[in-house]
Every structure is written in structure tokens, then in C-alpha cells.
mmCIF file of C-alpha atoms in Angstrom:
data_model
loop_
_atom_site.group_PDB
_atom_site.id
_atom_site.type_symbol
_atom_site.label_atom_id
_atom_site.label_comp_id
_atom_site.label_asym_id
_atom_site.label_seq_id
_atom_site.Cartn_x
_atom_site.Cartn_y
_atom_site.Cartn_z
ATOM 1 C CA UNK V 1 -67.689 35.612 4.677
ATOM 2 C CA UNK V 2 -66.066 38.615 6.040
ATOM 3 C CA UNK V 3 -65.277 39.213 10.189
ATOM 4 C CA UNK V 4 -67.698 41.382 10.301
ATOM 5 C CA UNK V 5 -70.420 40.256 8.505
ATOM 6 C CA UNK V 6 -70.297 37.296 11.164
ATOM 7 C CA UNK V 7 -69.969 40.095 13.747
ATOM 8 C CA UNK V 8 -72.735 41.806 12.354
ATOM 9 C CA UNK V 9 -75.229 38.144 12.423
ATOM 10 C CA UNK V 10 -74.174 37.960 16.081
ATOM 11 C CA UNK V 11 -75.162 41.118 17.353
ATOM 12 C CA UNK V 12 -78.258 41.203 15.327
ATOM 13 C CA UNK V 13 -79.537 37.717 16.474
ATOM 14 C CA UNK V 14 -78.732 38.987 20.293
ATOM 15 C CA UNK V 15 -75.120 37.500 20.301
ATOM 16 C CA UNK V 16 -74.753 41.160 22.660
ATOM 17 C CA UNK V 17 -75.867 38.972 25.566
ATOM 18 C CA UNK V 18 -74.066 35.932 24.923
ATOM 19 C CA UNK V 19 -71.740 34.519 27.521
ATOM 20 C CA UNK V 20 -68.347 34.242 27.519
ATOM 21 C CA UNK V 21 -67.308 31.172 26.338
ATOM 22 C CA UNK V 22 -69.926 31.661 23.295
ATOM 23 C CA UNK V 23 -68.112 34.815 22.937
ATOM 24 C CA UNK V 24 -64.708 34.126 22.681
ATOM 25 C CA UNK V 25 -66.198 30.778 20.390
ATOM 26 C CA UNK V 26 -67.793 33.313 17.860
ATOM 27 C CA UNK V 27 -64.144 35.499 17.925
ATOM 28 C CA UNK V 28 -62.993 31.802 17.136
ATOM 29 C CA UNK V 29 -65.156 31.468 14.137
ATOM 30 C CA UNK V 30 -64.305 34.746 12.778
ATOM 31 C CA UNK V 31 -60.767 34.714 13.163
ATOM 32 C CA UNK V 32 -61.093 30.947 11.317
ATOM 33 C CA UNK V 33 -63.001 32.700 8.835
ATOM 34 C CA UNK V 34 -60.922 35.846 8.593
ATOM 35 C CA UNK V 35 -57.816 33.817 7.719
ATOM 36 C CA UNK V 36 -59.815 31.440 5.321
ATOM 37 C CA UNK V 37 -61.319 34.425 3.458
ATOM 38 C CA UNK V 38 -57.255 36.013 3.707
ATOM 39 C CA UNK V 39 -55.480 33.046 2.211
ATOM 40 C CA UNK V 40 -57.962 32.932 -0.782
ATOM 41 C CA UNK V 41 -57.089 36.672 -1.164
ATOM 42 C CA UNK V 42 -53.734 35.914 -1.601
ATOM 43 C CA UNK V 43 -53.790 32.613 -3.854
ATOM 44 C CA UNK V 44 -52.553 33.374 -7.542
ATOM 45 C CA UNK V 45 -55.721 33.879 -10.044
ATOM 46 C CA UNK V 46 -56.469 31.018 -11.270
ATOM 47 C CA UNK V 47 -54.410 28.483 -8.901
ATOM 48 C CA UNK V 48 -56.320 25.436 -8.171
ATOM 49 C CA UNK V 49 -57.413 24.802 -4.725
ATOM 50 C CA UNK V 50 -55.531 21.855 -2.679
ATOM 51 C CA UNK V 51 -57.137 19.277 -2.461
ATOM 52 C CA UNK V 52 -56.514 17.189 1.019
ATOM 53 C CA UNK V 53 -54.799 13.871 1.031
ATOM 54 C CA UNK V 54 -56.675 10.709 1.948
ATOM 55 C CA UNK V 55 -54.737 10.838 5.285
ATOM 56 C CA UNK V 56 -56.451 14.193 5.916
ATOM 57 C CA UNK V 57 -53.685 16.659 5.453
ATOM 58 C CA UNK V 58 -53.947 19.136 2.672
ATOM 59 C CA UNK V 59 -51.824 18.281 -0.386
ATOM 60 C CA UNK V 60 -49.103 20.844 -1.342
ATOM 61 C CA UNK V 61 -50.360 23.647 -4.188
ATOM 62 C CA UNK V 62 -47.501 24.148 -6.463
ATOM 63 C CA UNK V 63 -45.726 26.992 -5.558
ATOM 64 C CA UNK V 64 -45.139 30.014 -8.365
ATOM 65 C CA UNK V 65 -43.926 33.187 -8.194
ATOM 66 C CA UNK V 66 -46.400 35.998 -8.229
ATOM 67 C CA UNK V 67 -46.756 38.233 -11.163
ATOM 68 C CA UNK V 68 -44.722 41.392 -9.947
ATOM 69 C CA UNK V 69 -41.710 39.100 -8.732
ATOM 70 C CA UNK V 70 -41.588 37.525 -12.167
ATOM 71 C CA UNK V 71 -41.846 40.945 -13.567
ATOM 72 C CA UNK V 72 -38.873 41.753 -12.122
ATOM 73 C CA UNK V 73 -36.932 38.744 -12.529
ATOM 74 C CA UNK V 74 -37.181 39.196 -15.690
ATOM 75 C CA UNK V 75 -36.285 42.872 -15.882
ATOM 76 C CA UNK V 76 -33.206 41.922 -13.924
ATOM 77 C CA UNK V 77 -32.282 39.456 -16.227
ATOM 78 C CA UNK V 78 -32.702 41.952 -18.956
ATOM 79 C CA UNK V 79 -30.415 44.658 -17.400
ATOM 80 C CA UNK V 80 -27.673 41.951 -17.056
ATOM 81 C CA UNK V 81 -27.801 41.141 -20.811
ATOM 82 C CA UNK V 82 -27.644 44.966 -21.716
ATOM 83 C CA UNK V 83 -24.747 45.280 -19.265
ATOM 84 C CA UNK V 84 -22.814 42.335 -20.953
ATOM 85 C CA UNK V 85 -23.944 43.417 -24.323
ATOM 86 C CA UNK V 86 -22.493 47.113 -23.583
ATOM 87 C CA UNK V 87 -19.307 46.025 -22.336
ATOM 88 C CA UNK V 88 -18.723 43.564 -24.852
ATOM 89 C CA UNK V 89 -19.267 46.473 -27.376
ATOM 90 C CA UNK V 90 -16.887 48.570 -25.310
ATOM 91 C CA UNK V 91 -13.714 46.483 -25.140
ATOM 92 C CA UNK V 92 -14.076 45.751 -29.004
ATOM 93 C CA UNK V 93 -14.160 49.409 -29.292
ATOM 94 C CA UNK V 94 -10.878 49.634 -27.139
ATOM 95 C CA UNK V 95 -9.396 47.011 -29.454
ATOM 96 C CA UNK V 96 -10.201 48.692 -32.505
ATOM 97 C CA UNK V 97 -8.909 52.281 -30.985
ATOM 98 C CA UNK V 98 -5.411 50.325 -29.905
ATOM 99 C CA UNK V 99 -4.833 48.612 -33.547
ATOM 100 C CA UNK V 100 -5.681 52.381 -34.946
ATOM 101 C CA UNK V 101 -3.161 54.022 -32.274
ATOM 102 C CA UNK V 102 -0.573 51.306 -33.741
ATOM 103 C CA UNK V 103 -1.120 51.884 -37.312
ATOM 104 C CA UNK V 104 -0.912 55.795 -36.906
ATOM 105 C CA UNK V 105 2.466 55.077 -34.411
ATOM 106 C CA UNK V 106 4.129 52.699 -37.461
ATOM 107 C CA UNK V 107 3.222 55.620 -40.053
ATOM 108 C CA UNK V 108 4.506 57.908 -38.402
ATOM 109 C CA UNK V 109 7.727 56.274 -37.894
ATOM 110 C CA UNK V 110 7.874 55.376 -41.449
ATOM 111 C CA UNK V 111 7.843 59.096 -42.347
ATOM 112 C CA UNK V 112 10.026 59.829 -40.006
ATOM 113 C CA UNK V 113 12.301 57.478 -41.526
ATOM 114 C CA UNK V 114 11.876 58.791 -45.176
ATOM 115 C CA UNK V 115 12.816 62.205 -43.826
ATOM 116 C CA UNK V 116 15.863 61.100 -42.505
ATOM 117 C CA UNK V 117 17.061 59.695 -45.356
ATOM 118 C CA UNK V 118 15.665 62.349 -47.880
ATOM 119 C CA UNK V 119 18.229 64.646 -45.467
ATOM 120 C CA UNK V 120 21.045 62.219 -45.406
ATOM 121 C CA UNK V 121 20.584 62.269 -48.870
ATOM 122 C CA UNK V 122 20.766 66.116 -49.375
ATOM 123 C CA UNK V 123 23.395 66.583 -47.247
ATOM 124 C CA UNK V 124 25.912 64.085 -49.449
ATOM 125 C CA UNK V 125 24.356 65.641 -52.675
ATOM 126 C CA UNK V 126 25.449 68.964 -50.764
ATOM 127 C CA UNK V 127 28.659 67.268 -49.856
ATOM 128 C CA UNK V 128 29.710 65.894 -53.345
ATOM 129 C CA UNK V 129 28.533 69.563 -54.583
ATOM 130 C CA UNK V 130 31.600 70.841 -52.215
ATOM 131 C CA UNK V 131 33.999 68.749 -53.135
ATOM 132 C CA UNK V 132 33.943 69.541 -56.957
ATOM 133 C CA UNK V 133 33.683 73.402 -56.509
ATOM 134 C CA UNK V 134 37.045 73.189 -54.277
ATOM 135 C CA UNK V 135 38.664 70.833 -56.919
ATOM 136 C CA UNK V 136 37.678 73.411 -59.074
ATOM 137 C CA UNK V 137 39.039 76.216 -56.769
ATOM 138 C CA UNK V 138 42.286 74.260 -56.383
ATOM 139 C CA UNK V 139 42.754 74.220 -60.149
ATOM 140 C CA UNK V 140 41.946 77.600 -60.658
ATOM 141 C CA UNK V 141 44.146 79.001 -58.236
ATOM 142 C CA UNK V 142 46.753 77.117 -60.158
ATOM 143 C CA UNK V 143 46.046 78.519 -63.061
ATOM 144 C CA UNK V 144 44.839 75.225 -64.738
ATOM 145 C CA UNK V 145 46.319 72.902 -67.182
ATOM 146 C CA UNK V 146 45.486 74.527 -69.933
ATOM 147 C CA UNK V 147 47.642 76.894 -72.114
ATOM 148 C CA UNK V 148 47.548 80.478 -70.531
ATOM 149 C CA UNK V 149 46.563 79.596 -67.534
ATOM 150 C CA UNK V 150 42.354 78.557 -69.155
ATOM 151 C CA UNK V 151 40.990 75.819 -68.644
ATOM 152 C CA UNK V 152 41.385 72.743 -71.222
ATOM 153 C CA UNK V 153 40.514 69.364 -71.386
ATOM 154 C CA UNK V 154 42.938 68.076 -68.380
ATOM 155 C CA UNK V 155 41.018 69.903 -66.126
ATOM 156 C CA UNK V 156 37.896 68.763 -67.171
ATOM 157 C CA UNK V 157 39.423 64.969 -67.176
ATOM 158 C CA UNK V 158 40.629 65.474 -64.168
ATOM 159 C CA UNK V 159 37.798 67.342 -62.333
ATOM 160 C CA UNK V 160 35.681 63.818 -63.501
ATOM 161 C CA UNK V 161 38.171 61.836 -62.249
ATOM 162 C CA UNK V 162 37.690 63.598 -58.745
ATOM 163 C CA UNK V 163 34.378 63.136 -58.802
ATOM 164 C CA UNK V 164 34.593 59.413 -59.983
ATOM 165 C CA UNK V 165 36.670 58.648 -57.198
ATOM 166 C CA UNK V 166 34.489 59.861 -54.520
ATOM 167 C CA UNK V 167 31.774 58.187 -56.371
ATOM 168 C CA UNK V 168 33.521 55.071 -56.495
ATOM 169 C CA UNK V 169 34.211 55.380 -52.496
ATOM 170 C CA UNK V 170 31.029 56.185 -51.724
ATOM 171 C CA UNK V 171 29.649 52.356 -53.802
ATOM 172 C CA UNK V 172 29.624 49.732 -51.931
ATOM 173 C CA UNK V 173 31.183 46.283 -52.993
ATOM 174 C CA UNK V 174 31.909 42.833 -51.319
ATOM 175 C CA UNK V 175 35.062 42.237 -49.690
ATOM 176 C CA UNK V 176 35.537 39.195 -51.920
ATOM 177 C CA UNK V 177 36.527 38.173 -55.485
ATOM 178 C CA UNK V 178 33.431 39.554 -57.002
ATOM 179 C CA UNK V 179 33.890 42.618 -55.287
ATOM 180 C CA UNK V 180 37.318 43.279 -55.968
ATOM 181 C CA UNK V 181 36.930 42.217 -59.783
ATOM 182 C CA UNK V 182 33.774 44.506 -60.711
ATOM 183 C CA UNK V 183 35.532 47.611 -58.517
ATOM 184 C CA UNK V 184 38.421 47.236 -60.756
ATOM 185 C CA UNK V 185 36.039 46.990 -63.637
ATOM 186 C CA UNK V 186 34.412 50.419 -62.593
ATOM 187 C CA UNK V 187 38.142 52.140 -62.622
ATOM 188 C CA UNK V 188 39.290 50.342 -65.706
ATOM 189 C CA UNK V 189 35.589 51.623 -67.609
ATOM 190 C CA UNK V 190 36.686 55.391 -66.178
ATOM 191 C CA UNK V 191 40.253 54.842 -67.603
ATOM 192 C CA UNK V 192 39.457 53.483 -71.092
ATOM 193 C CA UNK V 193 41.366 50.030 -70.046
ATOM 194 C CA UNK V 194 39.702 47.058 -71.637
ATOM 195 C CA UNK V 195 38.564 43.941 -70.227
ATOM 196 C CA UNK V 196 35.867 41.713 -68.663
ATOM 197 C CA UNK V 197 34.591 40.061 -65.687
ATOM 198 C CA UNK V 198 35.589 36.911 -67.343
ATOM 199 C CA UNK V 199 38.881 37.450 -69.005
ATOM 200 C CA UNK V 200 40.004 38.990 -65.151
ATOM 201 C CA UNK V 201 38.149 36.105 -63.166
ATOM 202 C CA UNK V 202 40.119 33.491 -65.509
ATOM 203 C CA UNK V 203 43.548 34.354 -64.989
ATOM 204 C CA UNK V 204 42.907 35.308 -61.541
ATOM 205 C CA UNK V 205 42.224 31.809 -61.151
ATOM 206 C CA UNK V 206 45.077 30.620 -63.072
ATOM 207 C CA UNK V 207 47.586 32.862 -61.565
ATOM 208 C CA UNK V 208 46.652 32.744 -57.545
ATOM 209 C CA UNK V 209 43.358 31.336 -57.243
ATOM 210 C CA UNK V 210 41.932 34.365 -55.959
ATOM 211 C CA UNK V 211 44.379 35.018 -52.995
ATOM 212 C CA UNK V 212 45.539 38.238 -52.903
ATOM 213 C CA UNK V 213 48.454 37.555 -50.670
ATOM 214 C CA UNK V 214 49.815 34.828 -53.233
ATOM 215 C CA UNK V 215 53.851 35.324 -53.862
ATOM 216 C CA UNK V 216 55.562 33.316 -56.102
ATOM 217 C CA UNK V 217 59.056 32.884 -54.767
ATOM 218 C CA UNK V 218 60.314 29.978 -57.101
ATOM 219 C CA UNK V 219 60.963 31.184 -60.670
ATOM 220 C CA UNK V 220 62.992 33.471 -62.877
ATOM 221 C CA UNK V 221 61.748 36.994 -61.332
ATOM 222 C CA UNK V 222 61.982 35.783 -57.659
ATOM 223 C CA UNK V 223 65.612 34.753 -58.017
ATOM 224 C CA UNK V 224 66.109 37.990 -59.807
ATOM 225 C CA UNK V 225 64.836 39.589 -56.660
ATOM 226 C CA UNK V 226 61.354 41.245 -57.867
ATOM 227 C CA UNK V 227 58.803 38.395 -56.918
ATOM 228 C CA UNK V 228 54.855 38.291 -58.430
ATOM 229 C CA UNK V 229 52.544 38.916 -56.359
ATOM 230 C CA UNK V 230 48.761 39.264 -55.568
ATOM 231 C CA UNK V 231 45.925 38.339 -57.731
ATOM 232 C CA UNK V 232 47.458 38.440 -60.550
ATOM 233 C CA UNK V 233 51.153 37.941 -59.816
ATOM 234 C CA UNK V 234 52.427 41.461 -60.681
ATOM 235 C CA UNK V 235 55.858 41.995 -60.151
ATOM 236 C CA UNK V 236 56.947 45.239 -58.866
ATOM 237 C CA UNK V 237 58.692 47.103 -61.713
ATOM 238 C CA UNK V 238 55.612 46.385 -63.778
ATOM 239 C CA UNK V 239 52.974 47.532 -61.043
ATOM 240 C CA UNK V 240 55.184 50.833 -60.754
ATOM 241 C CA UNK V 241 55.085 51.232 -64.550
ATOM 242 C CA UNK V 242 51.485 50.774 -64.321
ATOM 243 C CA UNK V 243 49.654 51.501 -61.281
ATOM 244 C CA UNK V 244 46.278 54.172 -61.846
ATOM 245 C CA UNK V 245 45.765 57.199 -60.351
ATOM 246 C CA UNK V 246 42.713 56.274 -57.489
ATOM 247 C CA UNK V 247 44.056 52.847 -56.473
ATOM 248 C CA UNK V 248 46.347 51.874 -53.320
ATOM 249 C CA UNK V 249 49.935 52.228 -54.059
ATOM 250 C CA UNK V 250 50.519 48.524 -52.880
ATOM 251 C CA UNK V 251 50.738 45.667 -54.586
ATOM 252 C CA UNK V 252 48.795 43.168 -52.319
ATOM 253 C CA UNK V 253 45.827 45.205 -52.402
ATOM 254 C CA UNK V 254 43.294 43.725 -54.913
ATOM 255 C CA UNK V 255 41.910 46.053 -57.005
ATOM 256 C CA UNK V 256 45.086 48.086 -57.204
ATOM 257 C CA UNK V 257 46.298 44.779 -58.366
ATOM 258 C CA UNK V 258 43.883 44.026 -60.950
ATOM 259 C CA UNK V 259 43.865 47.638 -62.479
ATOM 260 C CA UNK V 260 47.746 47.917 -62.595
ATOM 261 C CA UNK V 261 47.710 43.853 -64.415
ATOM 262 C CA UNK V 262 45.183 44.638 -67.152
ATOM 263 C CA UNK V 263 46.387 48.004 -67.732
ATOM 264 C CA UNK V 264 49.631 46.290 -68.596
ATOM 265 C CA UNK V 265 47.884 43.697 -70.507
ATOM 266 C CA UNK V 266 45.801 45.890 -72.548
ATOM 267 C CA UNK V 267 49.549 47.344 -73.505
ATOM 268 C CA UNK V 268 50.821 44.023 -74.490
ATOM 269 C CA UNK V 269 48.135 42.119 -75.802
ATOM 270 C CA UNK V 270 45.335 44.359 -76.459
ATOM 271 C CA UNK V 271 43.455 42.798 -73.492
ATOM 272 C CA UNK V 272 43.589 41.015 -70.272
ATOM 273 C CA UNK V 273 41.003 38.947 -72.260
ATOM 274 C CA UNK V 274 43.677 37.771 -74.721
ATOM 275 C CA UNK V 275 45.697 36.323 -72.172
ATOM 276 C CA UNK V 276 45.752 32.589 -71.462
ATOM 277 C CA UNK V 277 49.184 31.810 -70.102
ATOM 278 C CA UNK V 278 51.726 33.292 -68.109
ATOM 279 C CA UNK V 279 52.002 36.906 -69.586
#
């Protein structure tokens, strides 16, 4: 029952002349009723009543949130998951852009790289070019080797052998025994001398094993005054007789060595190949 419906019962049943204290005793029932009909206002539909305790207290209701806050609990809790979902998709996006900005960085390097050495390579094609037109020049202005001052075969032979050379400087072998052996073998091919990696190797081995600073001072040509020396143990008369055009003029160096020995070989025996003693 509503305040004023127990208002209304009082002034109708001449509560208007009632006394104080029955006054202020009906305000007292009102209010009591008031608050009762308020609470059950605000009770969640379908809560169940408390019911008192033996002792005469009421028993706690359980407690639940009302409709709107769970509303927006769960709203809340919604936002956060679409906030971690979005930056979750964000920073895999990043990753994704940074591996892309590193593959497109390595590429480009790459071509850089080719186009360097595309030009390093035109430039020495450029270079070589140069060189033969002002071996050429050189030869010319001389009036050539050939009869008349034309051009014959020498200055064909020899404009290859110009360019062979630079070839040959240009290649790139090991500072070793291999090295040295299959640079001589490149000359020796160019020349027309005859021989092989293992014919050379052998009597390398035999004669110095493979130092090219070896001197023999003990035997017939050191006490006649012309040691043998180097790979091979050329003496000097015979390395002056038979040193190529394109090696050192020394006879410690290796290849220089090695040419000037089978060229002499391939003289006396046909072949450094043929050799299996002191030659």
C-alpha cells in the first residue's frame, strides 16, 4: 500500500482531527510502509523474498547485479577483446611490413651489386679493347714485320701473344705448386711447348721437391761455377738459351723456371714427359 493511499484512509475516516501522537504514529506507518512498498520496487524480478532466521533477523538474499550493470559488464569486456584483437592484428601487420622492407632492401642491394660488376666488367672488356688497338698502333707505326712494311703473320703472332699475356695476368692462380705448374702450362699451350701436369709435377719432385729456391752447389756445374737452380734445377746458360718471351727474367721465379726447363726438354727429348733422370 502506497503513502498515500494510507493518507487518504486517514483523512477519510476523520484522522483530520486526530491528535498528535496518533499523528506522527500514522506518518510512522506510512513511512514503514513507504520503504516496504520501495524495497520491493527495487528487488530484481523474480528474486525470492528473505526469509528471516529462527533468531529473528532476516537471512541475507543473494546479491546479483542488476540487468543494465551486467549489460555493461559485458559490453566492457567485449571492447577489451576487440582492442586486444585489433592490436594483435596490428603488430603482425608491422611484422609483415618490416620482413617486406628487408626483402625489397636485400634486392636492391643485390642489383646494385650486379651493376657494379656488369661495369667493372665493361670497363676491362673496354680496357683489353685498348690495349690491342695500341699494340696494333705500335706495330703499324713501325711499319710491321712483314715484307714492305704489311702486315704478316709475326704481327698477328705477336699481337696474340700481347693479348695472351694480359690475359694470363689478369687469371688468377695459387701461389703454390699447383699454381705455378698449370700457369706454366697455360704459356707452354700458347708457345707450342709440350708437356703435362704430370711429367712437370714428377721431376719437380725429383729435382727440388717443389722449392723454388733449391740450389745445388755440390756437383759438376756448381764447381764449374753455373749452379742449378729452382724447381727444376736450371742452370743459367741453359735458362738464357731458353727463357720465353712473358716470363720473369730470373731464374728462381717458378714459372719462368718451369717454362725455360721444358722448353729445353722438349728440344732434347721431345718432352719434359720423357724425362726420368737428371737431364
Amino acid at each position: 500500500m502506497s503513502v498515500f493511499r494510507v493518507l487518504e484512509q486517514f483523512r477519510v475516516s476523520g484522522a483530520a482531527r486526530m491528535t498528535g501522537t496518533h499523528r506522527f504514529s500514522a506518518i510512522g506507518v506510512a513511512a514503514a510502509t513507504g520503504a516496504a512498498t520501495l524495497a520491493l520496487g527495487l528487488a530484481p524480478a523474480g528474486a525470492e523474498q528473505a526469509t528471516p532466521s529462527p533468531g529473528g533477523k532476516p537471512a541475507s538474499a543473494p546479491v546479483s547485479l542488476p540487468g543494465e550493470q551486467a549489460a555493461q559488464a559485458e559490453e566492457l569486456a567485449t571492447g577489451q577483446g576487440g582492442l586486444r584483437a585489433q592490436f594483435s592484428g596490428s603488430y603482425q601487420q608491422a611484422q609483415a611490413e618490416a620482413r617486406e622492407a628487408a626483402a625489397e632492401k636485400e634486392r636492391r642491394a643485390g642489383e646494385k651489386a650486379a651493376r657494379a660488376e656488369e661495369k667493372a666488367e665493361r670497363e676491362a672488356a673496354a680496357d683489353r679493347d685498348s690495349t690491342r688497338e695500341r699494340a696494333a698502333d705500335r706495330s703499324h707505326d713501325r711499319g710491321g714485320w712483314g715484307d714492305g712494311g704489311n702486315w704478316g703473320e709475326r704481327d698477328r703472332k705477336s699481337l696474340e701473344r700481347a693479348y695472351e699475356r694480359e690475359q694470363r695476368g689478369a687469371a688468377s692462380y695459387p701461389d703454390n705448386l699447383d699454381g705455378w705448374i698449370r700457369e706454366a702450362l697455360a704459356i707452354m699451350e700458347r708457345e707450342g711447348i709440350p708437356g703435362t701436369y704430370e711429367g712437370i709435377h714428377r721431376n719437380i719432385m725429383r729435382e727440388s721437391s717443389g722449392n723454388p729456391r733449391a740450389i745445388n752447389n755440390w756437383d759438376v756445374n756448381a764447381r764449374n761455377g753455373v749452379p742449378s737452380k729452382g724447381l727444376l734445377q736450371v742452370i743459367q746458360p741453359t735458362f738464357d738459351a731458353y727463357h720465353v718471351e712473358g716470363t720473369k727474367y730470373d731464374l728462381y721465379d717458378p714459372v719462368a723456371n718451369i717454362v725455360a726447363a721444358c722448353n729445353y726438354a722438349a728440344d732434347r727429348y721431345g718432352s719434359m714427359d720423357n724425362v726420368d733422370s737428371a737431364y
